Coordinates of C-alpha atoms in Angstrom, one line a residue:
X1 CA -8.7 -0.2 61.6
X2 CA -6.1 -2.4 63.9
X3 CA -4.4 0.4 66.4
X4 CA -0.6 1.2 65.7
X5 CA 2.0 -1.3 67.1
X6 CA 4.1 1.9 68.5
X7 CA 1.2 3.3 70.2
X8 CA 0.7 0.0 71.8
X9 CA 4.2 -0.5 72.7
X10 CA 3.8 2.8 74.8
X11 CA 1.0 1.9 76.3
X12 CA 2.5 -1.1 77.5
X13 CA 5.4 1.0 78.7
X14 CA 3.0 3.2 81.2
X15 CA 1.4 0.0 82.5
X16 CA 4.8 -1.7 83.6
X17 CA 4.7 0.5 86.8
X18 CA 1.6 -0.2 87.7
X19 CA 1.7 -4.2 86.7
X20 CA 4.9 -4.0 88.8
X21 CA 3.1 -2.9 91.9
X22 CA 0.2 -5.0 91.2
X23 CA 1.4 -8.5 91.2
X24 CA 3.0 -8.4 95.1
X25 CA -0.2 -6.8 96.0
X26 CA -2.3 -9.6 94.5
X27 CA -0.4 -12.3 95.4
X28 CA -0.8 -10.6 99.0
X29 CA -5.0 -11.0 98.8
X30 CA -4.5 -14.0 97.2
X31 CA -2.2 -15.8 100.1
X32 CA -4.2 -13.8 102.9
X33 CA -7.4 -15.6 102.0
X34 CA -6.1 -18.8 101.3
X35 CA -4.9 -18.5 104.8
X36 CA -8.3 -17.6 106.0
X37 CA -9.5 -20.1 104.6
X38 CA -6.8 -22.5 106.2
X39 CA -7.8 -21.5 109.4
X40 CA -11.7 -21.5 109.3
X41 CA -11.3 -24.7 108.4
X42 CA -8.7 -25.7 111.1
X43 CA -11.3 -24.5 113.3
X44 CA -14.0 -26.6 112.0
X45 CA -12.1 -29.8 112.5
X46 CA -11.0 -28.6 115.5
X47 CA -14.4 -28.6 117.4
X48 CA -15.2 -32.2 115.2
X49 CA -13.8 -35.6 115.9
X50 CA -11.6 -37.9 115.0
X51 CA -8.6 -37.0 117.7
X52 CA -5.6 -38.3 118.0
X53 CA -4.5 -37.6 121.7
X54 CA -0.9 -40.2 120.6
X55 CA 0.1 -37.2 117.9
X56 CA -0.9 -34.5 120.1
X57 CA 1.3 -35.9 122.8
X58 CA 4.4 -36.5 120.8
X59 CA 4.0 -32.5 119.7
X60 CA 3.7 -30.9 123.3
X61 CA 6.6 -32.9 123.9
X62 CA 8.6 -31.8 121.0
X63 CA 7.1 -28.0 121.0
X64 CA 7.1 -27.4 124.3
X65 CA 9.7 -29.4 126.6
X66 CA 12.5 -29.8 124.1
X67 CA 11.7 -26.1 123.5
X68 CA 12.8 -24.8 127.7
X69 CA 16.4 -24.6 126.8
X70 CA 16.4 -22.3 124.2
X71 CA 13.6 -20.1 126.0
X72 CA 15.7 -20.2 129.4
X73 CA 18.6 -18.7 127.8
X74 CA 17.2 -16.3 125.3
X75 CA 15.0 -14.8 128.8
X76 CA 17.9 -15.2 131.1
X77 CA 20.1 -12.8 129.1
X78 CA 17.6 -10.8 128.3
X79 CA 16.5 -9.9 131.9
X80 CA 20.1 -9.1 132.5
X81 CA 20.6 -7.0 129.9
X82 CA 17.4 -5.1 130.5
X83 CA 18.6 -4.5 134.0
X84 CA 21.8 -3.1 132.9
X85 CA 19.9 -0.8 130.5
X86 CA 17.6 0.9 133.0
X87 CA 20.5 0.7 135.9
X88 CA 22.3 2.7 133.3
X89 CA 20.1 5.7 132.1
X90 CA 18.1 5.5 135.8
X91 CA 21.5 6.7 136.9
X92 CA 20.4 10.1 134.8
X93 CA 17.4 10.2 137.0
X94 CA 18.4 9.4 140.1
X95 CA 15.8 6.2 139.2
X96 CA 18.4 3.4 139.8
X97 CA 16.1 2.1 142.1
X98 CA 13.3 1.5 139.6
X99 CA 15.4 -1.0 137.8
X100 CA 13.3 -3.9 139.9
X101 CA 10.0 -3.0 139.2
X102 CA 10.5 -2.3 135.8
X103 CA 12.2 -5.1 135.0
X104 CA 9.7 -7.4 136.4
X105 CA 6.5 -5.5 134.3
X106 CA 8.7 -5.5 131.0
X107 CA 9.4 -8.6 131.1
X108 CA 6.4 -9.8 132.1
X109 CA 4.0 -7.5 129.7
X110 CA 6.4 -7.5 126.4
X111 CA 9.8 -8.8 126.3
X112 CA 9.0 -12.7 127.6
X113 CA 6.2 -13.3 125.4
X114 CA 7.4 -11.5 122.4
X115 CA 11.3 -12.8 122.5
X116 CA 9.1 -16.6 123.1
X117 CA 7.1 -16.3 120.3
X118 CA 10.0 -15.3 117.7
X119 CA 12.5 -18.1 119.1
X120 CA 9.6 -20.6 118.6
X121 CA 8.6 -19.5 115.6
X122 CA 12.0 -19.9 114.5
X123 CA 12.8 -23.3 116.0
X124 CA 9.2 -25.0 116.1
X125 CA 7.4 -23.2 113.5
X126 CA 10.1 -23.6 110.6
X127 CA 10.3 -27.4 112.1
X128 CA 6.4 -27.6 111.3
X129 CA 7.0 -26.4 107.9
X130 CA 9.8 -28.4 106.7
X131 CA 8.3 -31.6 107.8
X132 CA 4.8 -30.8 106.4
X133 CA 6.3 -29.5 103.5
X134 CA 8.0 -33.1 103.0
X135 CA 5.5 -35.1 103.8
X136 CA 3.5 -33.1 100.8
X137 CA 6.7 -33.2 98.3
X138 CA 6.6 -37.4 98.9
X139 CA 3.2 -37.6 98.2
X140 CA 2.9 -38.6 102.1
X141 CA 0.1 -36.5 102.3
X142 CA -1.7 -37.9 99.6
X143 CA -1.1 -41.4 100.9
X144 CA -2.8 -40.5 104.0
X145 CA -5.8 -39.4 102.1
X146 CA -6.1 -42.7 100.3
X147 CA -6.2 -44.3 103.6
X148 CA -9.0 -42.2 104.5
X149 CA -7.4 -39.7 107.1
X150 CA -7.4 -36.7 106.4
X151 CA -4.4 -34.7 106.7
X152 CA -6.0 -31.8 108.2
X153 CA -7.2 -34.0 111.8
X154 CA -3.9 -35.8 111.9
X155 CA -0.9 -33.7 110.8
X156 CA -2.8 -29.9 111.4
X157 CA -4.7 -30.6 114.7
X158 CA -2.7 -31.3 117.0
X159 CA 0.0 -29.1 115.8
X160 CA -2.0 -25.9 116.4
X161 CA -3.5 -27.5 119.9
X162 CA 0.1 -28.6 121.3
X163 CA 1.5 -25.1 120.5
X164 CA -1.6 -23.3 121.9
X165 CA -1.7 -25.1 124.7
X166 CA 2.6 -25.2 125.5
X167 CA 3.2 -21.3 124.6
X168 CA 1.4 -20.0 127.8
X169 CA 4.0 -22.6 129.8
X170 CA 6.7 -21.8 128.0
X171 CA 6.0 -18.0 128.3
X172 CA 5.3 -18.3 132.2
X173 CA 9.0 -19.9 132.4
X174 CA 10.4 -17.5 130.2
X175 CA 9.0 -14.5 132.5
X176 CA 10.4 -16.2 135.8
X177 CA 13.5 -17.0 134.4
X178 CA 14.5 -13.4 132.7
X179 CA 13.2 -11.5 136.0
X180 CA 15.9 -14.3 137.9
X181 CA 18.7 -12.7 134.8
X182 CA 17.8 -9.4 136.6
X183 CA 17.3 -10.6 139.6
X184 CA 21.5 -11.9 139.5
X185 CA 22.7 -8.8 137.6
X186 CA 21.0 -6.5 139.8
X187 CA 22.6 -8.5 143.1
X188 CA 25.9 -9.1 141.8
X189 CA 26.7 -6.5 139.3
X190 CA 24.7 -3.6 140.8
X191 CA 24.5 -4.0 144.4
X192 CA 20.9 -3.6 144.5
X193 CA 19.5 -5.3 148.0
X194 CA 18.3 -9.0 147.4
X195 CA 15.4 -8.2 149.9
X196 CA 14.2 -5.0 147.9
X197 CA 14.9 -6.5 145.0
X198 CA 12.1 -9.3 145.6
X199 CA 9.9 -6.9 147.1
X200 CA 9.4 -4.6 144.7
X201 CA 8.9 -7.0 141.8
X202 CA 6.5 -8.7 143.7
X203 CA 4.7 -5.5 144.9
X204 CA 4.3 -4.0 141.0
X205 CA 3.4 -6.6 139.4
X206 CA -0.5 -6.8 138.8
X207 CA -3.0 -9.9 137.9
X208 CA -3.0 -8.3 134.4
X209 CA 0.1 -8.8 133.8
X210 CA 0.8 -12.4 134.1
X211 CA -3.0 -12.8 132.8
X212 CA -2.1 -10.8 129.3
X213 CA 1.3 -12.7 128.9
X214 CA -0.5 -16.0 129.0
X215 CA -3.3 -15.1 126.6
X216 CA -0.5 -13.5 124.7
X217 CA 1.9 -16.4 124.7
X218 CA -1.3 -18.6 123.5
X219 CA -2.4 -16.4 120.6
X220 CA 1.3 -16.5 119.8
X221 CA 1.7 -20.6 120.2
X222 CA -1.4 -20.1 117.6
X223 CA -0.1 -18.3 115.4
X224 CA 3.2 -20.3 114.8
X225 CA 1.0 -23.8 114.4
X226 CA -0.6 -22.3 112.0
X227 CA 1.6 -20.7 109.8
X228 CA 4.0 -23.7 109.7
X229 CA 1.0 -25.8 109.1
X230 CA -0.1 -23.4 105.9
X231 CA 3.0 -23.3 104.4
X232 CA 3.7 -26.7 105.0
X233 CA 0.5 -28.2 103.5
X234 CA 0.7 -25.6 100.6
X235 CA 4.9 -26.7 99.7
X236 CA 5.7 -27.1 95.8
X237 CA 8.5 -27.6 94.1
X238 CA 10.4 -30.2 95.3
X239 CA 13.4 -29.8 97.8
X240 CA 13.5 -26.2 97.0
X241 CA 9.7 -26.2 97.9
X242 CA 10.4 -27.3 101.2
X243 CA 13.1 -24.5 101.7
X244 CA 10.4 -21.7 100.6
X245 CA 7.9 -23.0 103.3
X246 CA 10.2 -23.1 106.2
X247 CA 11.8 -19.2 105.5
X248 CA 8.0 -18.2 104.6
X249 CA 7.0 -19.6 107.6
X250 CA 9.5 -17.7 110.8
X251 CA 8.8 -14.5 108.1
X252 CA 5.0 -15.3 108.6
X253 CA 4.9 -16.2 111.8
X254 CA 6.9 -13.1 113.2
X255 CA 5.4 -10.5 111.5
X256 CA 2.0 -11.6 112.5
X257 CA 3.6 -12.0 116.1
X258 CA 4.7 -8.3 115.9
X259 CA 1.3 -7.6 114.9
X260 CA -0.7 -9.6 117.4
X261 CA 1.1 -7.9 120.3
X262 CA 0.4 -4.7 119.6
X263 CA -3.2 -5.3 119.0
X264 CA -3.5 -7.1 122.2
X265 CA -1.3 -4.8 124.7
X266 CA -3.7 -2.0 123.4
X267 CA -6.7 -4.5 123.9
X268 CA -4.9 -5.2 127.7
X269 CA -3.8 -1.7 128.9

C-alpha cells in the first residue's frame, strides 16, 4: 500500500528545519577535514625533498619585507591610541602612571601579534589565495603536474615556510614600533617623563613576553600560509572562483587567528 502523498508532503515540511541546519553543519565537517588533510600533508612534504630555496626567497621577500609598511602604521597608531586609553580611565584611578608599563605588556602579549596576523592575513593571505586560485582556474596547476612537479613542494612549501618564518620578524617590529606610538603620545601629548617612560617599559616586561609574541606571531604566519594555500589550491569556478577563495581565505585565516591566540595566551600565562 504506497503511503499518502499529503502525509509525505508534511513530513517533508518538519524536516526543512532540520535539513536547513544540517547542510552548513556538514559542509563545516566536510571543509574542516579536507583541511586536515591539507595540512598533514603539507607537513609530510615539508620534512621531504625537493626544495626550492629560489621560490622560498622571492616569498619572504614579498610576505615579509614588502609587508613592514603596513605593520609599522597599523602598530604605530595603535600604541598611541592605547596610551591615550589608559592615560584616560588611569586618570579615575589616580593610575596615570601605569600607562608605560601597560602599554609595553599589551602590546607586546596581545595587541602586536593579533593586529599582525589580521593585516597579513588580509594583505598576504588573500594575495596567496587569489594567485593560487588562478594558477588552478588556468589549468597552471595542472601543467605543473605534467611536468612532474608537484604543486604541493613548489607553490605550498614555501608559502607556509616564508610566512612562518617572516611573522615572528614582522611581529617583533610591530611590538617595538607601537610601544615607540606610546612612547611619542605619552611624551608629547601627556607629559609623561621620557626617562620614566623607558624605564618602566623596560623594567615590566618579562622574557615571556617577547618569547610568547614570537611563537604567537609564527603560529599565526602558519596559519595564514595555509589557509591561502587551501583555498587557493581548492578554487572553482572560474573568475568568480578566485573571488570565493580570497574572501574565504582573510574569513579563515582570522577566525582561526582569534582562536589560536586565546588558546595559546592560556597555554603562556
Amino acid at each position: 500500500m504506497s503511503p499518502d502523498p499529503q502525509s509525505v508532503r508534511h513530513g517533508d515540511r518538519f524536516l526543512l528545519p532540520f535539513r536547513a541546519i544540517g547542510r552548513p553543519v556538514i559542509q563545516i565537517c566536510r571543509h574542516v577535514g579536507q583541511l586536515t588533510v591539507f595540512l598533514v600533508t603539507a607537513f609530510r612534504h615539508l620534512l621531504t625533498p625537493p626544495y626550492y630555496p629560489t621560490e622560498f626567497a622571492q616569498c619572504l621577500y614579498t610576505l615579509g619585507f614588502l609587508s613592514l609598511p603596513i605593520v609599522g602604521l597599523t602598530t604605530l597608531f595603535a600604541g598611541g591610541a592605547l596610551a591615550l586609553q589608559i592615560y584616560t580611565g588611569g586618570i579615575r584611578f589616580n593610575a596615570e602612571a601605569a600607562v608605560p608599563a601597560i602599554v609595553a605588556i599589551g602590546m607586546v602579549r596581545e595587541l602586536g601579534p593579533v593586529l599582525c596576523g589580521l593585516m597579513i592575513a588580509g594583505r598576504s593571505g588573500s594575495s596567496i589565495a587569489a594567485e593560487l586560485a588562478t594558477m588552478r582556474v588556468s589549468d597552471q596547476i595542472d601543467a605543473l603536474e605534467t611536468l612532474s612537479i608537484a604543486p604541493m613542494d613548489y607553490l605550498v612549501i614555501p608559502r607556509i615556510a616564508a610566512a612562518t618564518v617572516a611573522m615572528p620578524i614582522l611581529v617583533g617590529i610591530g611590538d617595538i614600533i607601537g610601544i615607540l606610538g606610546g612612547y611619542l603620545v605619552g611624551i608629547y601629548r601627556l607629559g609623561i617623563g621620557e626617562v620614566g617612560y623607558l624605564t618602566q617599559s623596560i623594567e615590566f616586561l618579562d622574557r615571556a613576553d617577547i618569547v610568547s609574541s614570537l611563537v604567537k606571531g609564527a603560529v599565526f604566519g602558519f596559519i595564514i600560509a595555509a589557509c591561502g594555500c587551501y583555498c587557493g589550491m581548492n578554487a572553482r569556478h572560474g573568475a568568480r572562483g578566485v573571488g570565493i577563495a580570497s574572501t574565504s581565505s582573510v574569513a579563515l585565516s582570522s577566525t582561526l587567528i582569534i582562536a589560536a591566540n586565546f588558546v595559546l595566551t592560556d597555554l603562556f600565562f
